[in-house]
Amino acid sequence: MKQFKYVARRKDGSLIDGWLQAENEAQAKRQLIQQQRQVVMLTEQRTKTARNLNRETLITTLRELATLRESGMPLDQCMLSLLESVSDKQMETVLKRLHNDIESGSSLSEAIGAQPDAFPFYVSSMLRLGEASGQLGEALFSVSERIEREEKLISEVKSALTYPAFLLIVCVATVFFMFLYVIPNFENMVQGSSGDAGALGRLLAMSKFLNDNLTIISALLIAMIGGIYYSAKYGNLKDRVMHTLSIIPLFRSLIDSWNIVQFSSSMQKLLQSGVELVESVEITLNSISDAQLRKRLNHVVVKVREGKGLADSLAEYHVFPPMVIRLIHTGEAGASLVPCFREIHNLYERRLSKGLKQILTILEPLVIVIMGGIVGSIMIVLISGIISVNNISL
């Protein structure tokens, strides 16, 4: 999501400025209009801050800040206290900017929103709620718990993918080695034969092309890897990958479970803190990582503002599976949405964990089969070529 700096006019004519996150300028304007504010100025901010901030350091810092706030220490003093003990240079830079913004009159949520590269995009929205309800310390604890939960999931995925990734790298390296150094040795054998080299001849042609254009191919590979890295970090590659994966049923189920876990967790905490339903949905949609889901939730916010029930609005735009809709409908009917969202969160967190294990269980043998198939096919062609040439010679 992009970061926008705005100046807007309230109903009473007074001006207010701040930061907000949106997909584009049009969505940012809609957010301000929904808050009954007239846009005076709206500019996209391209700030450069610490991009690779260590998550463990971030979690620890947020918890320390929460503890200091719970003790009653003023926010600017909290920042100074954290600066005295921080050892990470990137975090020190972030804290200095936060301290300067807070001293200039910004709230913590606005100061954090001004550094979108340093914090997950949902942090600013969740802290804005804590500031509004007078429970900033609790909001900071909630944010740190969510980051920690996400980091744990990411760590599990990385750990499980390490071996399949290693096998894939070995497979690619083996194929390149064979084309560069092994297959060229068969060229004299084929040239001395009067018969058709067949598949072996095609392998030799590919090997010759690779050797003759190795510099160009290497440059293209480096450029492609660089382009993928840049698009993943600064572009919308993540959204495109998520959209592609969502077409595959197994991944679709996993993505749906993750979206529901995010939504239910945020809604539970917001409603439990006394935030109104429509505002809870509005804040929650800004904390969702799936771009397509955020678009649908924007429509849901409009319907809820018009007085329609949350469950009916979610059902109208096919946001979640029918079972989730029924549970939310039951919660609305019994005025017990908080326990309802808690149950939904627990249920789909278990499903997410189970689905992740299933995918990783399938992935490892699949990579081994693909690796064996590629290398084995090349070996079969080489051996068949040798036998064929020998038969012709006889």
Tab-separated table of C-alpha atoms in Angstrom:
chain	number	residue	atom	x	y	z
A	1	MET	CA	0.000	0.000	0.000
A	2	LYS	CA	1.067	3.593	-0.639
A	3	GLN	CA	1.505	6.313	1.962
A	4	PHE	CA	-0.286	9.674	1.564
A	5	LYS	CA	0.126	12.952	3.415
A	6	TYR	CA	-3.135	14.905	3.582
A	7	VAL	CA	-4.584	18.213	4.678
A	8	ALA	CA	-8.380	18.152	5.080
A	9	ARG	CA	-11.158	20.361	6.394
A	10	ARG	CA	-13.534	19.180	9.113
A	11	LYS	CA	-17.259	19.951	9.180
A	12	ASP	CA	-16.643	22.894	11.497
A	13	GLY	CA	-14.191	24.391	8.992
A	14	SER	CA	-11.019	23.614	10.949
A	15	LEU	CA	-8.046	22.059	9.174
A	16	ILE	CA	-6.464	18.733	10.058
A	17	ASP	CA	-3.407	17.047	8.602
A	18	GLY	CA	-2.086	13.530	8.865
A	19	TRP	CA	-1.104	10.335	7.091
A	20	LEU	CA	-3.113	7.491	5.615
A	21	GLN	CA	-2.452	4.333	3.635
A	22	ALA	CA	-4.297	3.403	0.445
A	23	GLU	CA	-3.842	1.537	-2.832
A	24	ASN	CA	-3.975	4.761	-4.842
A	25	GLU	CA	-4.942	8.441	-4.659
A	26	ALA	CA	-8.606	7.786	-5.503
A	27	GLN	CA	-8.964	5.326	-2.623
A	28	ALA	CA	-7.222	7.783	-0.283
A	29	LYS	CA	-9.762	10.469	-1.224
A	30	ARG	CA	-12.641	8.043	-0.625
A	31	GLN	CA	-11.301	7.278	2.854
A	32	LEU	CA	-11.249	10.981	3.736
A	33	ILE	CA	-14.739	11.534	2.305
A	34	GLN	CA	-16.046	8.578	4.358
A	35	GLN	CA	-14.603	10.322	7.424
A	36	GLN	CA	-16.600	13.426	6.381
A	37	ARG	CA	-13.513	15.457	5.598
A	38	GLN	CA	-13.022	17.757	2.622
A	39	VAL	CA	-9.692	17.171	0.885
A	40	VAL	CA	-7.503	20.276	0.684
A	41	MET	CA	-4.188	18.616	-0.212
A	42	LEU	CA	-3.225	15.010	-0.856
A	43	THR	CA	0.279	13.927	-1.858
A	44	GLU	CA	1.928	10.522	-2.086
A	45	GLN	CA	4.968	10.222	0.158
A	46	ARG	CA	8.013	8.271	-0.973
A	47	THR	CA	10.015	8.219	2.205
A	48	LYS	CA	13.211	6.228	2.528
A	49	THR	CA	13.661	4.563	5.884
A	50	ALA	CA	15.032	1.300	7.218
A	51	ARG	CA	13.714	-1.316	4.818
A	52	ASN	CA	15.243	-4.436	6.323
A	53	LEU	CA	14.433	-3.742	9.956
A	54	ASN	CA	14.982	-6.872	12.013
A	55	ARG	CA	11.584	-8.221	13.089
A	56	GLU	CA	12.857	-9.539	16.418
A	57	THR	CA	14.228	-6.075	17.209
A	58	LEU	CA	10.937	-4.488	16.139
A	59	ILE	CA	8.876	-6.837	18.337
A	60	THR	CA	11.129	-6.218	21.350
A	61	THR	CA	11.044	-2.442	20.842
A	62	LEU	CA	7.241	-2.354	20.561
A	63	ARG	CA	6.870	-4.406	23.746
A	64	GLU	CA	9.291	-2.153	25.616
A	65	LEU	CA	7.386	0.893	24.380
A	66	ALA	CA	4.098	-0.690	25.503
A	67	THR	CA	5.531	-1.366	28.972
A	68	LEU	CA	6.793	2.212	29.288
A	69	ARG	CA	3.408	3.625	28.203
A	70	GLU	CA	1.550	1.364	30.628
A	71	SER	CA	3.731	2.783	33.405
A	72	GLY	CA	2.420	6.264	32.576
A	73	MET	CA	5.575	7.689	30.993
A	74	PRO	CA	4.964	10.429	28.359
A	75	LEU	CA	5.450	9.285	24.778
A	76	ASP	CA	8.423	11.531	23.996
A	77	GLN	CA	10.176	10.321	27.164
A	78	CYS	CA	9.465	6.734	26.114
A	79	MET	CA	11.292	7.380	22.852
A	80	LEU	CA	14.290	8.882	24.639
A	81	SER	CA	14.401	5.912	26.997
A	82	LEU	CA	14.347	3.471	24.075
A	83	LEU	CA	17.080	5.435	22.281
A	84	GLU	CA	19.339	5.084	25.316
A	85	SER	CA	19.154	1.284	25.232
A	86	VAL	CA	18.838	0.470	21.510
A	87	SER	CA	21.878	-1.137	19.840
A	88	ASP	CA	20.485	-1.710	16.340
A	89	LYS	CA	21.503	1.211	14.064
A	90	GLN	CA	18.439	0.943	11.821
A	91	MET	CA	16.085	0.915	14.795
A	92	GLU	CA	17.953	3.888	16.243
A	93	THR	CA	17.297	5.832	13.020
A	94	VAL	CA	13.604	4.904	13.127
A	95	LEU	CA	13.245	5.894	16.800
A	96	LYS	CA	14.930	9.250	16.200
A	97	ARG	CA	12.450	10.046	13.426
A	98	LEU	CA	9.551	8.955	15.616
A	99	HIS	CA	10.802	11.157	18.454
A	100	ASN	CA	11.179	14.179	16.155
A	101	ASP	CA	7.684	13.715	14.688
A	102	ILE	CA	6.111	13.313	18.148
A	103	GLU	CA	7.869	16.440	19.419
A	104	SER	CA	6.491	18.265	16.359
A	105	GLY	CA	2.952	17.397	17.447
A	106	SER	CA	2.237	14.161	15.566
A	107	SER	CA	0.575	11.223	17.269
A	108	LEU	CA	2.425	7.896	17.441
A	109	SER	CA	0.199	6.387	14.735
A	110	GLU	CA	0.897	9.337	12.418
A	111	ALA	CA	4.638	9.180	13.126
A	112	ILE	CA	4.709	5.443	12.401
A	113	GLY	CA	2.552	5.965	9.313
A	114	ALA	CA	5.218	8.348	8.010
A	115	GLN	CA	7.698	5.430	7.937
A	116	PRO	CA	5.871	2.774	5.890
A	117	ASP	CA	9.086	0.966	4.980
A	118	ALA	CA	10.011	0.338	8.611
A	119	PHE	CA	6.682	-0.969	9.946
A	120	PRO	CA	4.040	-3.387	8.622
A	121	PHE	CA	1.259	-1.408	6.943
A	122	TYR	CA	-1.377	-2.315	9.563
A	123	VAL	CA	0.554	-0.952	12.571
A	124	SER	CA	-0.533	2.661	12.075
A	125	SER	CA	-4.236	1.716	11.830
A	126	MET	CA	-4.149	-0.479	14.946
A	127	LEU	CA	-2.358	2.181	17.008
A	128	ARG	CA	-4.815	4.851	15.869
A	129	LEU	CA	-7.514	2.761	17.515
A	130	GLY	CA	-5.507	2.514	20.754
A	131	GLU	CA	-5.026	6.277	20.797
A	132	ALA	CA	-8.732	6.885	20.252
A	133	SER	CA	-9.738	4.520	23.072
A	134	GLY	CA	-6.991	5.604	25.477
A	135	GLN	CA	-5.432	2.122	25.391
A	136	LEU	CA	-2.233	2.759	23.453
A	137	GLY	CA	-0.198	0.382	25.622
A	138	GLU	CA	-2.595	-2.488	24.977
A	139	ALA	CA	-2.632	-1.656	21.259
A	140	LEU	CA	1.179	-1.801	21.179
A	141	PHE	CA	1.103	-5.233	22.829
A	142	SER	CA	-1.495	-6.396	20.269
A	143	VAL	CA	0.647	-5.141	17.383
A	144	SER	CA	3.757	-6.895	18.716
A	145	GLU	CA	1.774	-10.140	19.164
A	146	ARG	CA	0.505	-9.980	15.591
A	147	ILE	CA	3.979	-9.308	14.162
A	148	GLU	CA	5.377	-12.153	16.272
A	149	ARG	CA	2.638	-14.527	15.083
A	150	GLU	CA	3.300	-13.604	11.445
A	151	GLU	CA	7.058	-13.920	11.941
A	152	LYS	CA	6.598	-17.375	13.470
A	153	LEU	CA	4.519	-18.499	10.480
A	154	ILE	CA	7.053	-17.071	8.012
A	155	SER	CA	9.879	-18.735	9.932
A	156	GLU	CA	8.102	-22.110	9.779
A	157	VAL	CA	7.573	-21.752	6.033
A	158	LYS	CA	11.204	-20.751	5.433
A	159	SER	CA	12.463	-23.621	7.565
A	160	ALA	CA	10.292	-26.148	5.756
A	161	LEU	CA	11.216	-24.767	2.311
A	162	THR	CA	14.970	-24.816	2.950
A	163	TYR	CA	15.488	-28.438	1.886
A	164	PRO	CA	13.251	-28.314	-1.243
A	165	ALA	CA	14.936	-25.026	-2.247
A	166	PHE	CA	18.359	-26.625	-1.797
A	167	LEU	CA	17.310	-29.571	-3.973
A	168	LEU	CA	16.011	-27.204	-6.647
A	169	ILE	CA	19.288	-25.242	-6.684
A	170	VAL	CA	21.277	-28.497	-6.914
A	171	CYS	CA	19.044	-29.620	-9.799
A	172	VAL	CA	19.565	-26.385	-11.758
A	173	ALA	CA	23.320	-26.413	-11.042
A	174	THR	CA	23.575	-30.057	-12.151
A	175	VAL	CA	21.756	-29.379	-15.428
A	176	PHE	CA	23.979	-26.360	-16.175
A	177	PHE	CA	27.109	-28.375	-15.357
A	178	MET	CA	26.038	-31.173	-17.694
A	179	PHE	CA	25.288	-28.771	-20.554
A	180	LEU	CA	28.531	-26.825	-20.065
A	181	TYR	CA	31.035	-29.611	-19.367
A	182	VAL	CA	29.595	-33.120	-19.879
A	183	ILE	CA	27.475	-33.014	-23.039
A	184	PRO	CA	30.143	-31.227	-25.200
A	185	ASN	CA	32.386	-34.315	-24.768
A	186	PHE	CA	29.960	-36.326	-26.922
A	187	GLU	CA	30.346	-34.008	-29.928
A	188	ASN	CA	33.252	-35.963	-31.480
A	189	MET	CA	31.288	-39.201	-31.125
A	190	VAL	CA	28.322	-37.774	-33.044
A	191	GLN	CA	30.504	-36.142	-35.724
A	192	GLY	CA	32.175	-39.491	-36.393
A	193	SER	CA	28.812	-41.145	-36.933
A	194	SER	CA	27.013	-41.246	-40.287
A	195	GLY	CA	23.577	-41.705	-38.745
A	196	ASP	CA	21.031	-39.271	-37.323
A	197	ALA	CA	22.085	-38.157	-33.829
A	198	GLY	CA	18.439	-37.557	-32.905
A	199	ALA	CA	17.800	-36.334	-29.357
A	200	LEU	CA	21.529	-36.394	-28.560
A	201	GLY	CA	22.160	-34.027	-31.462
A	202	ARG	CA	19.538	-31.628	-30.129
A	203	LEU	CA	21.152	-31.737	-26.680
A	204	LEU	CA	24.517	-30.969	-28.287
A	205	ALA	CA	22.996	-28.022	-30.159
A	206	MET	CA	21.537	-26.651	-26.916
A	207	SER	CA	24.880	-27.163	-25.152
A	208	LYS	CA	26.752	-25.332	-27.944
A	209	PHE	CA	24.274	-22.435	-27.839
A	210	LEU	CA	24.669	-22.173	-24.052
A	211	ASN	CA	28.481	-22.215	-24.238
A	212	ASP	CA	28.635	-19.715	-27.115
A	213	ASN	CA	26.269	-17.247	-25.387
A	214	LEU	CA	27.166	-17.862	-21.751
A	215	THR	CA	27.975	-14.194	-21.014
A	216	ILE	CA	24.709	-12.909	-22.475
A	217	ILE	CA	22.625	-15.618	-20.779
A	218	SER	CA	24.326	-14.940	-17.423
A	219	ALA	CA	23.630	-11.205	-17.771
A	220	LEU	CA	19.980	-11.894	-18.614
A	221	LEU	CA	19.622	-14.216	-15.607
A	222	ILE	CA	21.131	-11.608	-13.271
A	223	ALA	CA	18.845	-8.922	-14.728
A	224	MET	CA	15.809	-11.196	-14.328
A	225	ILE	CA	16.658	-11.999	-10.693
A	226	GLY	CA	17.223	-8.289	-10.022
A	227	GLY	CA	13.898	-7.424	-11.660
A	228	ILE	CA	12.045	-10.017	-9.585
A	229	TYR	CA	13.698	-8.745	-6.390
A	230	TYR	CA	12.857	-5.114	-7.208
A	231	SER	CA	9.263	-5.926	-8.131
A	232	ALA	CA	8.814	-7.985	-4.960
A	233	LYS	CA	10.184	-5.189	-2.763
A	234	TYR	CA	8.768	-2.097	-4.453
A	235	GLY	CA	6.155	-3.262	-6.941
A	236	ASN	CA	3.003	-5.372	-6.912
A	237	LEU	CA	4.631	-8.756	-7.564
A	238	LYS	CA	3.300	-10.072	-4.258
A	239	ASP	CA	-0.304	-9.277	-5.244
A	240	ARG	CA	0.183	-10.912	-8.646
A	241	VAL	CA	1.679	-14.050	-7.119
A	242	MET	CA	-1.142	-14.239	-4.571
A	243	HIS	CA	-3.713	-13.868	-7.362
A	244	THR	CA	-2.025	-16.634	-9.390
A	245	LEU	CA	-1.789	-18.979	-6.404
A	246	SER	CA	-5.440	-18.354	-5.556
A	247	ILE	CA	-6.408	-20.106	-8.806
A	248	ILE	CA	-4.938	-23.376	-7.445
A	249	PRO	CA	-7.496	-24.965	-5.034
A	250	LEU	CA	-4.920	-26.096	-2.447
A	251	PHE	CA	-3.334	-22.643	-2.232
A	252	ARG	CA	-6.727	-20.938	-2.460
A	253	SER	CA	-7.795	-22.681	0.743
A	254	LEU	CA	-4.580	-21.599	2.473
A	255	ILE	CA	-4.932	-17.960	1.359
A	256	ASP	CA	-8.599	-17.881	2.414
A	257	SER	CA	-7.697	-19.210	5.858
A	258	TRP	CA	-4.954	-16.590	6.266
A	259	ASN	CA	-7.330	-13.779	5.240
A	260	ILE	CA	-9.980	-14.971	7.697
A	261	VAL	CA	-7.402	-15.229	10.507
A	262	GLN	CA	-6.273	-11.647	9.824
A	263	PHE	CA	-9.835	-10.317	9.640
A	264	SER	CA	-11.215	-12.132	12.690
A	265	SER	CA	-8.189	-11.324	14.870
A	266	SER	CA	-8.373	-7.620	14.082
A	267	MET	CA	-12.174	-7.430	14.465
A	268	GLN	CA	-12.056	-9.230	17.808
A	269	LYS	CA	-9.485	-6.821	19.260
A	270	LEU	CA	-11.232	-3.719	17.893
A	271	LEU	CA	-14.726	-4.641	19.075
A	272	GLN	CA	-13.354	-5.773	22.432
A	273	SER	CA	-11.828	-2.308	22.834
A	274	GLY	CA	-15.219	-0.673	22.309
A	275	VAL	CA	-14.794	0.512	18.720
A	276	GLU	CA	-17.992	0.805	16.653
A	277	LEU	CA	-18.653	-1.956	14.123
A	278	VAL	CA	-18.321	0.155	10.975
A	279	GLU	CA	-15.109	1.770	12.189
A	280	SER	CA	-13.741	-1.655	13.133
A	281	VAL	CA	-14.329	-2.953	9.607
A	282	GLU	CA	-12.781	0.200	8.144
A	283	ILE	CA	-9.631	-0.123	10.267
A	284	THR	CA	-9.468	-3.877	9.660
A	285	LEU	CA	-9.530	-3.578	5.876
A	286	ASN	CA	-6.368	-1.457	6.076
A	287	SER	CA	-4.659	-4.267	8.004
A	288	ILE	CA	-5.451	-6.960	5.402
A	289	SER	CA	-2.555	-7.999	3.148
A	290	ASP	CA	-4.727	-9.326	0.272
A	291	ALA	CA	-5.428	-6.487	-2.206
A	292	GLN	CA	-8.518	-8.184	-3.696
A	293	LEU	CA	-10.035	-8.727	-0.262
A	294	ARG	CA	-9.429	-5.077	0.661
A	295	LYS	CA	-11.373	-3.976	-2.414
A	296	ARG	CA	-14.370	-6.134	-1.457
A	297	LEU	CA	-14.223	-4.964	2.164
A	298	ASN	CA	-14.370	-1.361	0.950
A	299	HIS	CA	-17.793	-2.154	-0.527
A	300	VAL	CA	-18.782	-3.867	2.737
A	301	VAL	CA	-17.906	-0.703	4.707
A	302	VAL	CA	-20.260	1.325	2.511
A	303	LYS	CA	-23.111	-1.169	3.045
A	304	VAL	CA	-22.590	-1.289	6.825
A	305	ARG	CA	-22.590	2.533	6.937
A	306	GLU	CA	-25.951	2.423	5.157
A	307	GLY	CA	-27.308	0.248	7.979
A	308	LYS	CA	-27.020	-3.209	6.466
A	309	GLY	CA	-25.820	-6.061	8.696
A	310	LEU	CA	-22.180	-7.123	8.543
A	311	ALA	CA	-22.956	-10.766	7.724
A	312	ASP	CA	-25.370	-9.803	4.928
A	313	SER	CA	-22.857	-7.311	3.494
A	314	LEU	CA	-20.057	-9.888	3.538
A	315	ALA	CA	-22.359	-12.432	1.882
A	316	GLU	CA	-23.399	-9.959	-0.835
A	317	TYR	CA	-19.811	-9.484	-2.000
A	318	HIS	CA	-18.782	-13.133	-1.411
A	319	VAL	CA	-15.979	-12.063	0.915
A	320	PHE	CA	-15.803	-15.213	3.068
A	321	PRO	CA	-17.057	-18.839	2.958
A	322	PRO	CA	-20.700	-19.492	3.968
A	323	MET	CA	-19.724	-21.018	7.323
A	324	VAL	CA	-17.928	-17.828	8.393
A	325	ILE	CA	-20.907	-15.746	7.284
A	326	ARG	CA	-23.279	-17.941	9.326
A	327	LEU	CA	-21.096	-17.626	12.433
A	328	ILE	CA	-20.975	-13.833	12.087
A	329	HIS	CA	-24.743	-13.751	11.528
A	330	THR	CA	-25.223	-15.759	14.730
A	331	GLY	CA	-22.927	-13.361	16.576
A	332	GLU	CA	-24.883	-10.349	15.309
A	333	ALA	CA	-28.201	-11.906	16.307
A	334	GLY	CA	-26.963	-12.618	19.828
A	335	ALA	CA	-24.999	-9.362	20.191
A	336	SER	CA	-21.892	-11.463	20.828
A	337	LEU	CA	-19.553	-10.668	17.947
A	338	VAL	CA	-16.383	-10.668	20.076
A	339	PRO	CA	-16.566	-14.368	21.115
A	340	CYS	CA	-17.806	-15.155	17.609
A	341	PHE	CA	-14.688	-13.661	15.997
A	342	ARG	CA	-12.519	-15.374	18.616
A	343	GLU	CA	-13.946	-18.767	17.625
A	344	ILE	CA	-13.526	-18.001	13.922
A	345	HIS	CA	-9.910	-16.994	14.519
A	346	ASN	CA	-9.086	-20.159	16.478
A	347	LEU	CA	-10.832	-22.411	13.957
A	348	TYR	CA	-9.112	-20.992	10.882
A	349	GLU	CA	-5.736	-20.658	12.561
A	350	ARG	CA	-5.831	-24.435	13.060
A	351	ARG	CA	-6.911	-24.913	9.439
A	352	LEU	CA	-4.096	-22.647	8.278
A	353	SER	CA	-1.496	-24.629	10.209
A	354	LYS	CA	-2.868	-27.940	8.900
A	355	GLY	CA	-3.035	-26.693	5.294
A	356	LEU	CA	0.500	-25.361	5.459
A	357	LYS	CA	1.813	-28.717	6.653
A	358	GLN	CA	-0.049	-30.485	3.822
A	359	ILE	CA	1.481	-28.231	1.172
A	360	LEU	CA	4.983	-28.609	2.557
A	361	THR	CA	4.542	-32.394	2.795
A	362	ILE	CA	3.629	-32.505	-0.904
A	363	LEU	CA	6.277	-30.014	-2.030
A	364	GLU	CA	9.404	-31.888	-0.887
A	365	PRO	CA	8.809	-35.180	-2.762
A	366	LEU	CA	7.492	-33.200	-5.754
A	367	VAL	CA	10.791	-31.309	-6.077
A	368	ILE	CA	12.719	-34.595	-5.780
A	369	VAL	CA	10.585	-36.183	-8.532
A	370	ILE	CA	11.037	-33.158	-10.837
A	371	MET	CA	14.777	-33.081	-10.174
A	372	GLY	CA	15.116	-36.809	-10.830
A	373	GLY	CA	12.971	-36.541	-13.952
A	374	ILE	CA	15.044	-33.747	-15.521
A	375	VAL	CA	18.477	-35.205	-14.747
A	376	GLY	CA	17.273	-38.735	-15.531
A	377	SER	CA	15.879	-37.664	-18.925
A	378	ILE	CA	19.208	-36.096	-19.890
A	379	MET	CA	21.086	-39.242	-18.836
A	380	ILE	CA	18.694	-41.474	-20.802
A	381	VAL	CA	19.224	-39.358	-23.935
A	382	LEU	CA	23.012	-39.519	-23.505
A	383	ILE	CA	23.063	-43.277	-22.940
A	384	SER	CA	20.613	-43.890	-25.812
A	385	GLY	CA	22.796	-41.737	-28.073
A	386	ILE	CA	25.926	-43.696	-27.159
A	387	ILE	CA	24.171	-47.022	-27.823
A	388	SER	CA	22.764	-45.728	-31.118
A	389	VAL	CA	26.158	-44.472	-32.328
A	390	ASN	CA	27.840	-47.749	-31.360
A	391	ASN	CA	25.200	-49.751	-33.238
A	392	ILE	CA	25.738	-47.619	-36.338
A	393	SER	CA	29.515	-48.101	-36.092
A	394	LEU	CA	29.031	-51.849	-35.956
